[in-house]
Amino acid sequence: MSSLKFAEGLASGFSGHETRRTWSSWRSASALGFALGLLAVGVNALLAAATNRLVATPHGGTFFMAGIFLLLCGWVLLGFVQRPERHRGADILGGLTVAMVTVIFVAGYLMVLTEAVPSFSLGLYESANAITTTALSGVNVEALSAGSQVFRAGLQWTGGLATLLLGVAIVPTLGAGRDLADRVGQSGMLPLAPSGGQAARNILFIYLPLSLALWLAFALTGMGVFDGLLLALSVVSTGGLAVPGDPFRSGVVQWIAIVGMSLSGVSLVVLWRLAQR
């Protein structure tokens, strides 16, 4: 039995019915958006917990418990949702908005719990800047624990990926912004976004290797594996979060950042076609 069927069976047991009616488009999209928001924060929280565990810094337990709880809630909610045959375009965009707001509020509160920020309002400000990849921050990065640094940078990286998925894999399938995606392909090349699912896989094929390449490049400059990771997550998402110390004293680091930001800002269609040559 798959995890989805197990969750559906669990839901049926609570409700006392074998089958449940399909949810409306807006209700399903909103619930799915909420679940995805919980899962996004949960994954980043577990990465932060693992980091704190490796370097023996505080609040690793808080990140771990929060991550497990959020992943469990998100997974169960995904199983409860009874999806319609097709979601309306407006409801899909509404669900994505719910996901973003969920990340902002849940991540902001978790920042307060882990003492990364002194107040909930600053937590909201910081998490909103992270998920929208806005180059602003109200915290002293050097005062954060290693886990909190990874959590903040990871949210920014997640926001960058979500923006690409929205612009290339989701919006064009709704009939708008088709010029953002390569849906047909040219000169015998495979298209970037023949469908929403394939577009998402192709975006990951570009985004993940670019992130790993920048991480390796920064680490080889001598700045260290951890600082290299933070800077790579910041550069590939074009969010501009600073890292501890002054890494840009090195001209090599500056040039790697310039090349990385340039590649991250180039049209994905161009990168996709270059990757096929």
PDB file of C-alpha atoms in Angstrom:
ATOM      1  CA  MET A   1       0.000   0.000   0.000  1.00  0.00           C
ATOM      2  CA  SER A   2       1.400   3.334  -0.983  1.00  0.00           C
ATOM      3  CA  SER A   3       1.807   6.146   1.528  1.00  0.00           C
ATOM      4  CA  LEU A   4      -0.970   8.093  -0.202  1.00  0.00           C
ATOM      5  CA  LYS A   5      -3.422   5.199   0.070  1.00  0.00           C
ATOM      6  CA  PHE A   6      -2.421   4.671   3.692  1.00  0.00           C
ATOM      7  CA  ALA A   7      -3.127   8.317   4.497  1.00  0.00           C
ATOM      8  CA  GLU A   8      -6.451   8.154   2.665  1.00  0.00           C
ATOM      9  CA  GLY A   9      -7.388   5.032   4.595  1.00  0.00           C
ATOM     10  CA  LEU A  10      -6.427   6.719   7.850  1.00  0.00           C
ATOM     11  CA  ALA A  11      -8.616   9.663   6.968  1.00  0.00           C
ATOM     12  CA  SER A  12     -11.525   7.348   6.155  1.00  0.00           C
ATOM     13  CA  GLY A  13     -11.136   5.691   9.518  1.00  0.00           C
ATOM     14  CA  PHE A  14     -11.431   9.010  11.326  1.00  0.00           C
ATOM     15  CA  SER A  15     -14.434  10.115   9.309  1.00  0.00           C
ATOM     16  CA  GLY A  16     -16.249   6.780   9.456  1.00  0.00           C
ATOM     17  CA  HIS A  17     -16.728   6.546   5.657  1.00  0.00           C
ATOM     18  CA  GLU A  18     -15.039   4.382   3.072  1.00  0.00           C
ATOM     19  CA  THR A  19     -15.039   7.096   0.444  1.00  0.00           C
ATOM     20  CA  ARG A  20     -15.159  10.860   0.624  1.00  0.00           C
ATOM     21  CA  ARG A  21     -16.384  13.394  -1.845  1.00  0.00           C
ATOM     22  CA  THR A  22     -13.847  15.184  -3.995  1.00  0.00           C
ATOM     23  CA  TRP A  23     -12.924  18.596  -2.648  1.00  0.00           C
ATOM     24  CA  SER A  24     -13.636  21.758  -4.561  1.00  0.00           C
ATOM     25  CA  SER A  25     -10.806  23.232  -6.600  1.00  0.00           C
ATOM     26  CA  TRP A  26     -10.115  26.183  -4.279  1.00  0.00           C
ATOM     27  CA  ARG A  27     -10.290  24.064  -1.132  1.00  0.00           C
ATOM     28  CA  SER A  28      -7.966  21.407  -2.528  1.00  0.00           C
ATOM     29  CA  ALA A  29      -5.461  23.946  -3.882  1.00  0.00           C
ATOM     30  CA  SER A  30      -5.391  25.865  -0.600  1.00  0.00           C
ATOM     31  CA  ALA A  31      -4.856  22.703   1.451  1.00  0.00           C
ATOM     32  CA  LEU A  32      -2.123  21.490  -0.884  1.00  0.00           C
ATOM     33  CA  GLY A  33      -0.425  24.880  -0.690  1.00  0.00           C
ATOM     34  CA  PHE A  34      -0.529  24.776   3.105  1.00  0.00           C
ATOM     35  CA  ALA A  35       0.924  21.251   3.105  1.00  0.00           C
ATOM     36  CA  LEU A  36       3.719  22.198   0.705  1.00  0.00           C
ATOM     37  CA  GLY A  37       4.579  25.188   2.877  1.00  0.00           C
ATOM     38  CA  LEU A  38       4.873  22.941   5.937  1.00  0.00           C
ATOM     39  CA  LEU A  39       7.033  20.465   4.022  1.00  0.00           C
ATOM     40  CA  ALA A  40       9.350  23.202   2.743  1.00  0.00           C
ATOM     41  CA  VAL A  41      10.002  24.554   6.230  1.00  0.00           C
ATOM     42  CA  GLY A  42      10.275  21.035   7.645  1.00  0.00           C
ATOM     43  CA  VAL A  43      13.007  19.980   5.224  1.00  0.00           C
ATOM     44  CA  ASN A  44      15.045  23.113   5.917  1.00  0.00           C
ATOM     45  CA  ALA A  45      14.568  22.642   9.659  1.00  0.00           C
ATOM     46  CA  LEU A  46      15.973  19.107   9.485  1.00  0.00           C
ATOM     47  CA  LEU A  47      18.970  20.345   7.492  1.00  0.00           C
ATOM     48  CA  ALA A  48      19.533  22.971  10.175  1.00  0.00           C
ATOM     49  CA  ALA A  49      19.258  20.301  12.879  1.00  0.00           C
ATOM     50  CA  ALA A  50      21.828  18.131  11.109  1.00  0.00           C
ATOM     51  CA  THR A  51      24.176  21.103  10.833  1.00  0.00           C
ATOM     52  CA  ASN A  52      23.850  21.953  14.513  1.00  0.00           C
ATOM     53  CA  ARG A  53      24.480  18.319  15.326  1.00  0.00           C
ATOM     54  CA  LEU A  54      27.682  18.240  13.277  1.00  0.00           C
ATOM     55  CA  VAL A  55      29.175  21.405  14.753  1.00  0.00           C
ATOM     56  CA  ALA A  56      27.659  21.052  18.246  1.00  0.00           C
ATOM     57  CA  THR A  57      25.806  24.372  18.333  1.00  0.00           C
ATOM     58  CA  PRO A  58      22.579  25.053  20.279  1.00  0.00           C
ATOM     59  CA  HIS A  59      18.938  24.608  19.203  1.00  0.00           C
ATOM     60  CA  GLY A  60      19.577  21.466  17.186  1.00  0.00           C
ATOM     61  CA  GLY A  61      16.843  19.693  19.145  1.00  0.00           C
ATOM     62  CA  THR A  62      14.346  22.461  18.436  1.00  0.00           C
ATOM     63  CA  PHE A  63      15.049  22.328  14.715  1.00  0.00           C
ATOM     64  CA  PHE A  64      14.819  18.527  14.733  1.00  0.00           C
ATOM     65  CA  MET A  65      11.492  18.311  16.577  1.00  0.00           C
ATOM     66  CA  ALA A  66      10.006  21.107  14.479  1.00  0.00           C
ATOM     67  CA  GLY A  67      11.199  19.481  11.264  1.00  0.00           C
ATOM     68  CA  ILE A  68       9.727  16.082  12.131  1.00  0.00           C
ATOM     69  CA  PHE A  69       6.432  17.640  13.243  1.00  0.00           C
ATOM     70  CA  LEU A  70       6.097  19.802  10.125  1.00  0.00           C
ATOM     71  CA  LEU A  71       6.964  16.969   7.746  1.00  0.00           C
ATOM     72  CA  LEU A  72       4.474  14.659   9.459  1.00  0.00           C
ATOM     73  CA  CYS A  73       1.697  17.264   9.354  1.00  0.00           C
ATOM     74  CA  GLY A  74       2.400  18.098   5.715  1.00  0.00           C
ATOM     75  CA  TRP A  75       2.498  14.446   4.680  1.00  0.00           C
ATOM     76  CA  VAL A  76      -0.740  13.577   6.468  1.00  0.00           C
ATOM     77  CA  LEU A  77      -2.495  16.619   5.015  1.00  0.00           C
ATOM     78  CA  LEU A  78      -1.430  15.623   1.501  1.00  0.00           C
ATOM     79  CA  GLY A  79      -3.114  12.277   2.102  1.00  0.00           C
ATOM     80  CA  PHE A  80      -6.329  13.848   3.364  1.00  0.00           C
ATOM     81  CA  VAL A  81      -6.807  16.120   0.370  1.00  0.00           C
ATOM     82  CA  GLN A  82      -9.276  14.775  -2.188  1.00  0.00           C
ATOM     83  CA  ARG A  83      -8.075  16.352  -5.419  1.00  0.00           C
ATOM     84  CA  PRO A  84     -10.525  17.232  -8.183  1.00  0.00           C
ATOM     85  CA  GLU A  85      -9.815  16.100 -11.729  1.00  0.00           C
ATOM     86  CA  ARG A  86      -8.535  19.565 -12.553  1.00  0.00           C
ATOM     87  CA  HIS A  87      -7.684  22.674 -10.524  1.00  0.00           C
ATOM     88  CA  ARG A  88      -8.692  26.061 -11.857  1.00  0.00           C
ATOM     89  CA  GLY A  89      -5.831  28.394 -12.740  1.00  0.00           C
ATOM     90  CA  ALA A  90      -6.861  31.024 -10.213  1.00  0.00           C
ATOM     91  CA  ASP A  91      -7.047  28.393  -7.477  1.00  0.00           C
ATOM     92  CA  ILE A  92      -3.552  27.120  -8.314  1.00  0.00           C
ATOM     93  CA  LEU A  93      -2.142  30.614  -7.927  1.00  0.00           C
ATOM     94  CA  GLY A  94      -4.123  30.985  -4.715  1.00  0.00           C
ATOM     95  CA  GLY A  95      -2.656  27.737  -3.410  1.00  0.00           C
ATOM     96  CA  LEU A  96       0.852  28.958  -4.193  1.00  0.00           C
ATOM     97  CA  THR A  97       0.101  32.136  -2.261  1.00  0.00           C
ATOM     98  CA  VAL A  98      -1.058  30.030   0.684  1.00  0.00           C
ATOM     99  CA  ALA A  99       2.206  28.069   0.493  1.00  0.00           C
ATOM    100  CA  MET A 100       4.308  31.242   0.569  1.00  0.00           C
ATOM    101  CA  VAL A 101       2.363  32.757   3.470  1.00  0.00           C
ATOM    102  CA  THR A 102       2.640  29.463   5.364  1.00  0.00           C
ATOM    103  CA  VAL A 103       6.415  29.447   4.937  1.00  0.00           C
ATOM    104  CA  ILE A 104       6.675  33.059   6.095  1.00  0.00           C
ATOM    105  CA  PHE A 105       4.674  32.562   9.286  1.00  0.00           C
ATOM    106  CA  VAL A 106       5.939  29.091  10.253  1.00  0.00           C
ATOM    107  CA  ALA A 107       9.589  29.856   9.480  1.00  0.00           C
ATOM    108  CA  GLY A 108       9.313  33.216  11.218  1.00  0.00           C
ATOM    109  CA  TYR A 109       8.002  31.587  14.383  1.00  0.00           C
ATOM    110  CA  LEU A 110      10.702  28.909  14.243  1.00  0.00           C
ATOM    111  CA  MET A 111      13.336  31.644  14.051  1.00  0.00           C
ATOM    112  CA  VAL A 112      11.946  33.049  17.286  1.00  0.00           C
ATOM    113  CA  LEU A 113      12.000  29.617  18.956  1.00  0.00           C
ATOM    114  CA  THR A 114      15.645  29.123  18.007  1.00  0.00           C
ATOM    115  CA  GLU A 115      16.567  32.652  19.129  1.00  0.00           C
ATOM    116  CA  ALA A 116      17.719  33.668  15.664  1.00  0.00           C
ATOM    117  CA  VAL A 117      15.578  36.805  15.998  1.00  0.00           C
ATOM    118  CA  PRO A 118      14.311  38.575  19.144  1.00  0.00           C
ATOM    119  CA  SER A 119      10.710  39.116  18.012  1.00  0.00           C
ATOM    120  CA  PHE A 120       8.049  37.534  15.830  1.00  0.00           C
ATOM    121  CA  SER A 121       7.767  40.638  13.672  1.00  0.00           C
ATOM    122  CA  LEU A 122      11.468  40.443  12.831  1.00  0.00           C
ATOM    123  CA  GLY A 123      11.033  36.724  12.193  1.00  0.00           C
ATOM    124  CA  LEU A 124       8.293  37.473   9.663  1.00  0.00           C
ATOM    125  CA  TYR A 125      10.499  40.100   8.038  1.00  0.00           C
ATOM    126  CA  GLU A 126      13.439  37.719   7.800  1.00  0.00           C
ATOM    127  CA  SER A 127      11.468  34.736   6.506  1.00  0.00           C
ATOM    128  CA  ALA A 128       9.642  36.910   3.955  1.00  0.00           C
ATOM    129  CA  ASN A 129      12.961  38.228   2.664  1.00  0.00           C
ATOM    130  CA  ALA A 130      14.272  34.670   2.465  1.00  0.00           C
ATOM    131  CA  ILE A 131      11.424  33.007   0.578  1.00  0.00           C
ATOM    132  CA  THR A 132      11.105  35.926  -1.855  1.00  0.00           C
ATOM    133  CA  THR A 133      14.916  36.045  -2.346  1.00  0.00           C
ATOM    134  CA  THR A 134      14.964  39.725  -1.441  1.00  0.00           C
ATOM    135  CA  ALA A 135      18.486  40.983  -0.729  1.00  0.00           C
ATOM    136  CA  LEU A 136      17.588  42.328   2.707  1.00  0.00           C
ATOM    137  CA  SER A 137      18.241  41.045   6.206  1.00  0.00           C
ATOM    138  CA  GLY A 138      17.694  42.338   9.701  1.00  0.00           C
ATOM    139  CA  VAL A 139      19.960  39.903  11.545  1.00  0.00           C
ATOM    140  CA  ASN A 140      23.657  39.734  12.275  1.00  0.00           C
ATOM    141  CA  VAL A 141      24.673  36.576  10.432  1.00  0.00           C
ATOM    142  CA  GLU A 142      27.783  36.108  12.561  1.00  0.00           C
ATOM    143  CA  ALA A 143      25.612  35.949  15.698  1.00  0.00           C
ATOM    144  CA  LEU A 144      23.502  33.080  14.332  1.00  0.00           C
ATOM    145  CA  SER A 145      24.201  29.438  15.083  1.00  0.00           C
ATOM    146  CA  ALA A 146      25.407  27.309  12.197  1.00  0.00           C
ATOM    147  CA  GLY A 147      21.992  25.670  11.955  1.00  0.00           C
ATOM    148  CA  SER A 148      20.196  29.013  11.821  1.00  0.00           C
ATOM    149  CA  GLN A 149      22.529  30.153   9.052  1.00  0.00           C
ATOM    150  CA  VAL A 150      21.731  27.033   7.020  1.00  0.00           C
ATOM    151  CA  PHE A 151      18.009  27.457   7.740  1.00  0.00           C
ATOM    152  CA  ARG A 152      18.018  31.065   6.535  1.00  0.00           C
ATOM    153  CA  ALA A 153      20.115  30.296   3.451  1.00  0.00           C
ATOM    154  CA  GLY A 154      18.080  27.172   2.697  1.00  0.00           C
ATOM    155  CA  LEU A 155      14.826  29.128   2.724  1.00  0.00           C
ATOM    156  CA  GLN A 156      16.374  31.550   0.262  1.00  0.00           C
ATOM    157  CA  TRP A 157      17.476  28.696  -2.000  1.00  0.00           C
ATOM    158  CA  THR A 158      13.987  27.180  -1.782  1.00  0.00           C
ATOM    159  CA  GLY A 159      12.477  30.534  -2.734  1.00  0.00           C
ATOM    160  CA  GLY A 160      14.710  30.778  -5.786  1.00  0.00           C
ATOM    161  CA  LEU A 161      13.691  27.306  -6.923  1.00  0.00           C
ATOM    162  CA  ALA A 162      10.011  28.059  -6.306  1.00  0.00           C
ATOM    163  CA  THR A 163      10.254  31.220  -8.409  1.00  0.00           C
ATOM    164  CA  LEU A 164      11.679  29.275 -11.342  1.00  0.00           C
ATOM    165  CA  LEU A 165       9.022  26.586 -11.032  1.00  0.00           C
ATOM    166  CA  LEU A 166       6.309  29.234 -10.937  1.00  0.00           C
ATOM    167  CA  GLY A 167       7.574  31.123 -13.969  1.00  0.00           C
ATOM    168  CA  VAL A 168       8.480  28.172 -16.193  1.00  0.00           C
ATOM    169  CA  ALA A 169       6.540  25.115 -15.034  1.00  0.00           C
ATOM    170  CA  ILE A 170       3.289  26.530 -13.649  1.00  0.00           C
ATOM    171  CA  VAL A 171       2.277  29.896 -15.115  1.00  0.00           C
ATOM    172  CA  PRO A 172       2.794  28.882 -18.790  1.00  0.00           C
ATOM    173  CA  THR A 173       0.567  25.822 -18.328  1.00  0.00           C
ATOM    174  CA  LEU A 174      -2.219  28.153 -17.204  1.00  0.00           C
ATOM    175  CA  GLY A 175      -2.147  29.969 -20.534  1.00  0.00           C
ATOM    176  CA  ALA A 176      -0.154  33.024 -19.425  1.00  0.00           C
ATOM    177  CA  GLY A 177       3.507  33.914 -19.797  1.00  0.00           C
ATOM    178  CA  ARG A 178       4.138  31.256 -22.429  1.00  0.00           C
ATOM    179  CA  ASP A 179       7.132  33.232 -23.666  1.00  0.00           C
ATOM    180  CA  LEU A 180       8.899  32.384 -20.390  1.00  0.00           C
ATOM    181  CA  ALA A 181       9.047  28.707 -21.285  1.00  0.00           C
ATOM    182  CA  ASP A 182      10.364  26.667 -24.184  1.00  0.00           C
ATOM    183  CA  ARG A 183       7.350  24.422 -24.811  1.00  0.00           C
ATOM    184  CA  VAL A 184       8.135  23.212 -28.332  1.00  0.00           C
ATOM    185  CA  GLY A 185      11.903  23.273 -28.784  1.00  0.00           C
ATOM    186  CA  GLN A 186      13.854  24.319 -31.839  1.00  0.00           C
ATOM    187  CA  SER A 187      16.352  22.784 -34.263  1.00  0.00           C
ATOM    188  CA  GLY A 188      15.739  19.274 -32.992  1.00  0.00           C
ATOM    189  CA  MET A 189      16.454  20.177 -29.359  1.00  0.00           C
ATOM    190  CA  LEU A 190      14.330  18.884 -26.514  1.00  0.00           C
ATOM    191  CA  PRO A 191      11.960  21.560 -25.149  1.00  0.00           C
ATOM    192  CA  LEU A 192      12.492  22.848 -21.626  1.00  0.00           C
ATOM    193  CA  ALA A 193       8.830  22.781 -20.652  1.00  0.00           C
ATOM    194  CA  PRO A 194       6.735  20.417 -22.786  1.00  0.00           C
ATOM    195  CA  SER A 195       4.594  19.859 -19.691  1.00  0.00           C
ATOM    196  CA  GLY A 196       4.506  21.090 -16.116  1.00  0.00           C
ATOM    197  CA  GLY A 197       6.022  17.923 -14.667  1.00  0.00           C
ATOM    198  CA  GLN A 198       8.799  17.665 -17.235  1.00  0.00           C
ATOM    199  CA  ALA A 199       9.548  21.368 -16.820  1.00  0.00           C
ATOM    200  CA  ALA A 200      10.006  20.876 -13.070  1.00  0.00           C
ATOM    201  CA  ARG A 201      12.444  18.007 -13.647  1.00  0.00           C
ATOM    202  CA  ASN A 202      14.410  19.994 -16.214  1.00  0.00           C
ATOM    203  CA  ILE A 203      14.626  22.995 -13.882  1.00  0.00           C
ATOM    204  CA  LEU A 204      16.051  20.758 -11.150  1.00  0.00           C
ATOM    205  CA  PHE A 205      18.510  19.391 -13.726  1.00  0.00           C
ATOM    206  CA  ILE A 206      19.860  22.942 -14.088  1.00  0.00           C
ATOM    207  CA  TYR A 207      19.393  24.357 -10.573  1.00  0.00           C
ATOM    208  CA  LEU A 208      20.937  21.514  -8.569  1.00  0.00           C
ATOM    209  CA  PRO A 209      24.157  21.086 -10.614  1.00  0.00           C
ATOM    210  CA  LEU A 210      24.668  24.852 -10.682  1.00  0.00           C
ATOM    211  CA  SER A 211      24.295  24.957  -6.892  1.00  0.00           C
ATOM    212  CA  LEU A 212      26.755  22.102  -6.412  1.00  0.00           C
ATOM    213  CA  ALA A 213      29.252  23.604  -8.860  1.00  0.00           C
ATOM    214  CA  LEU A 214      29.217  26.948  -7.048  1.00  0.00           C
ATOM    215  CA  TRP A 215      29.579  25.214  -3.680  1.00  0.00           C
ATOM    216  CA  LEU A 216      32.625  23.315  -4.912  1.00  0.00           C
ATOM    217  CA  ALA A 217      34.123  26.417  -6.512  1.00  0.00           C
ATOM    218  CA  PHE A 218      33.753  28.519  -3.358  1.00  0.00           C
ATOM    219  CA  ALA A 219      35.083  25.717  -1.155  1.00  0.00           C
ATOM    220  CA  LEU A 220      38.193  25.375  -3.320  1.00  0.00           C
ATOM    221  CA  THR A 221      39.065  29.046  -2.758  1.00  0.00           C
ATOM    222  CA  GLY A 222      39.941  28.183   0.834  1.00  0.00           C
ATOM    223  CA  MET A 223      36.895  29.738   2.478  1.00  0.00           C
ATOM    224  CA  GLY A 224      35.803  26.345   3.795  1.00  0.00           C
ATOM    225  CA  VAL A 225      33.056  23.863   2.990  1.00  0.00           C
ATOM    226  CA  PHE A 226      30.454  25.427   5.290  1.00  0.00           C
ATOM    227  CA  ASP A 227      30.931  29.057   4.256  1.00  0.00           C
ATOM    228  CA  GLY A 228      31.139  27.917   0.650  1.00  0.00           C
ATOM    229  CA  LEU A 229      27.749  26.240   1.022  1.00  0.00           C
ATOM    230  CA  LEU A 230      26.142  29.355   2.487  1.00  0.00           C
ATOM    231  CA  LEU A 231      27.538  31.573  -0.250  1.00  0.00           C
ATOM    232  CA  ALA A 232      26.536  29.136  -2.996  1.00  0.00           C
ATOM    233  CA  LEU A 233      22.945  28.997  -1.702  1.00  0.00           C
ATOM    234  CA  SER A 234      22.888  32.781  -1.676  1.00  0.00           C
ATOM    235  CA  VAL A 235      24.402  33.267  -5.123  1.00  0.00           C
ATOM    236  CA  VAL A 236      22.353  30.685  -7.026  1.00  0.00           C
ATOM    237  CA  SER A 237      19.102  32.079  -5.603  1.00  0.00           C
ATOM    238  CA  THR A 238      20.297  35.667  -6.299  1.00  0.00           C
ATOM    239  CA  GLY A 239      19.154  36.576  -2.801  1.00  0.00           C
ATOM    240  CA  GLY A 240      22.336  38.230  -1.579  1.00  0.00           C
ATOM    241  CA  LEU A 241      22.459  36.939   2.003  1.00  0.00           C
ATOM    242  CA  ALA A 242      25.843  37.732   3.529  1.00  0.00           C
ATOM    243  CA  VAL A 243      28.017  35.064   5.109  1.00  0.00           C
ATOM    244  CA  PRO A 244      30.177  35.427   8.222  1.00  0.00           C
ATOM    245  CA  GLY A 245      33.444  37.269   7.814  1.00  0.00           C
ATOM    246  CA  ASP A 246      34.483  39.096   4.677  1.00  0.00           C
ATOM    247  CA  PRO A 247      34.765  36.476   1.920  1.00  0.00           C
ATOM    248  CA  PHE A 248      34.798  39.055  -0.868  1.00  0.00           C
ATOM    249  CA  ARG A 249      38.261  40.239   0.070  1.00  0.00           C
ATOM    250  CA  SER A 250      39.379  37.537  -2.347  1.00  0.00           C
ATOM    251  CA  GLY A 251      39.231  38.462  -6.005  1.00  0.00           C
ATOM    252  CA  VAL A 252      38.672  34.806  -6.914  1.00  0.00           C
ATOM    253  CA  VAL A 253      35.558  34.670  -4.731  1.00  0.00           C
ATOM    254  CA  GLN A 254      34.306  37.857  -6.354  1.00  0.00           C
ATOM    255  CA  TRP A 255      34.673  36.434  -9.846  1.00  0.00           C
ATOM    256  CA  ILE A 256      32.995  33.156  -8.910  1.00  0.00           C
ATOM    257  CA  ALA A 257      30.094  35.122  -7.457  1.00  0.00           C
ATOM    258  CA  ILE A 258      29.890  37.292 -10.597  1.00  0.00           C
ATOM    259  CA  VAL A 259      29.796  34.260 -12.890  1.00  0.00           C
ATOM    260  CA  GLY A 260      27.333  32.457 -10.619  1.00  0.00           C
ATOM    261  CA  MET A 261      24.960  35.416 -10.388  1.00  0.00           C
ATOM    262  CA  SER A 262      25.169  35.911 -14.153  1.00  0.00           C
ATOM    263  CA  LEU A 263      24.310  32.283 -14.867  1.00  0.00           C
ATOM    264  CA  SER A 264      21.505  32.367 -12.311  1.00  0.00           C
ATOM    265  CA  GLY A 265      20.059  35.460 -13.948  1.00  0.00           C
ATOM    266  CA  VAL A 266      20.234  34.139 -17.514  1.00  0.00           C
ATOM    267  CA  SER A 267      17.071  32.764 -19.125  1.00  0.00           C
ATOM    268  CA  LEU A 268      16.612  29.094 -18.292  1.00  0.00           C
ATOM    269  CA  VAL A 269      15.764  28.472 -21.925  1.00  0.00           C
ATOM    270  CA  VAL A 270      19.257  29.641 -22.901  1.00  0.00           C
ATOM    271  CA  LEU A 271      20.923  27.456 -20.255  1.00  0.00           C
ATOM    272  CA  TRP A 272      18.793  24.478 -21.266  1.00  0.00           C
ATOM    273  CA  ARG A 273      19.786  24.778 -24.912  1.00  0.00           C
ATOM    274  CA  LEU A 274      23.448  25.246 -24.034  1.00  0.00           C
ATOM    275  CA  ALA A 275      23.301  22.098 -21.893  1.00  0.00           C
ATOM    276  CA  GLN A 276      22.193  20.093 -24.949  1.00  0.00           C
ATOM    277  CA  ARG A 277      25.074  21.168 -27.165  1.00  0.00           C
TER     278      ARG A 277
END
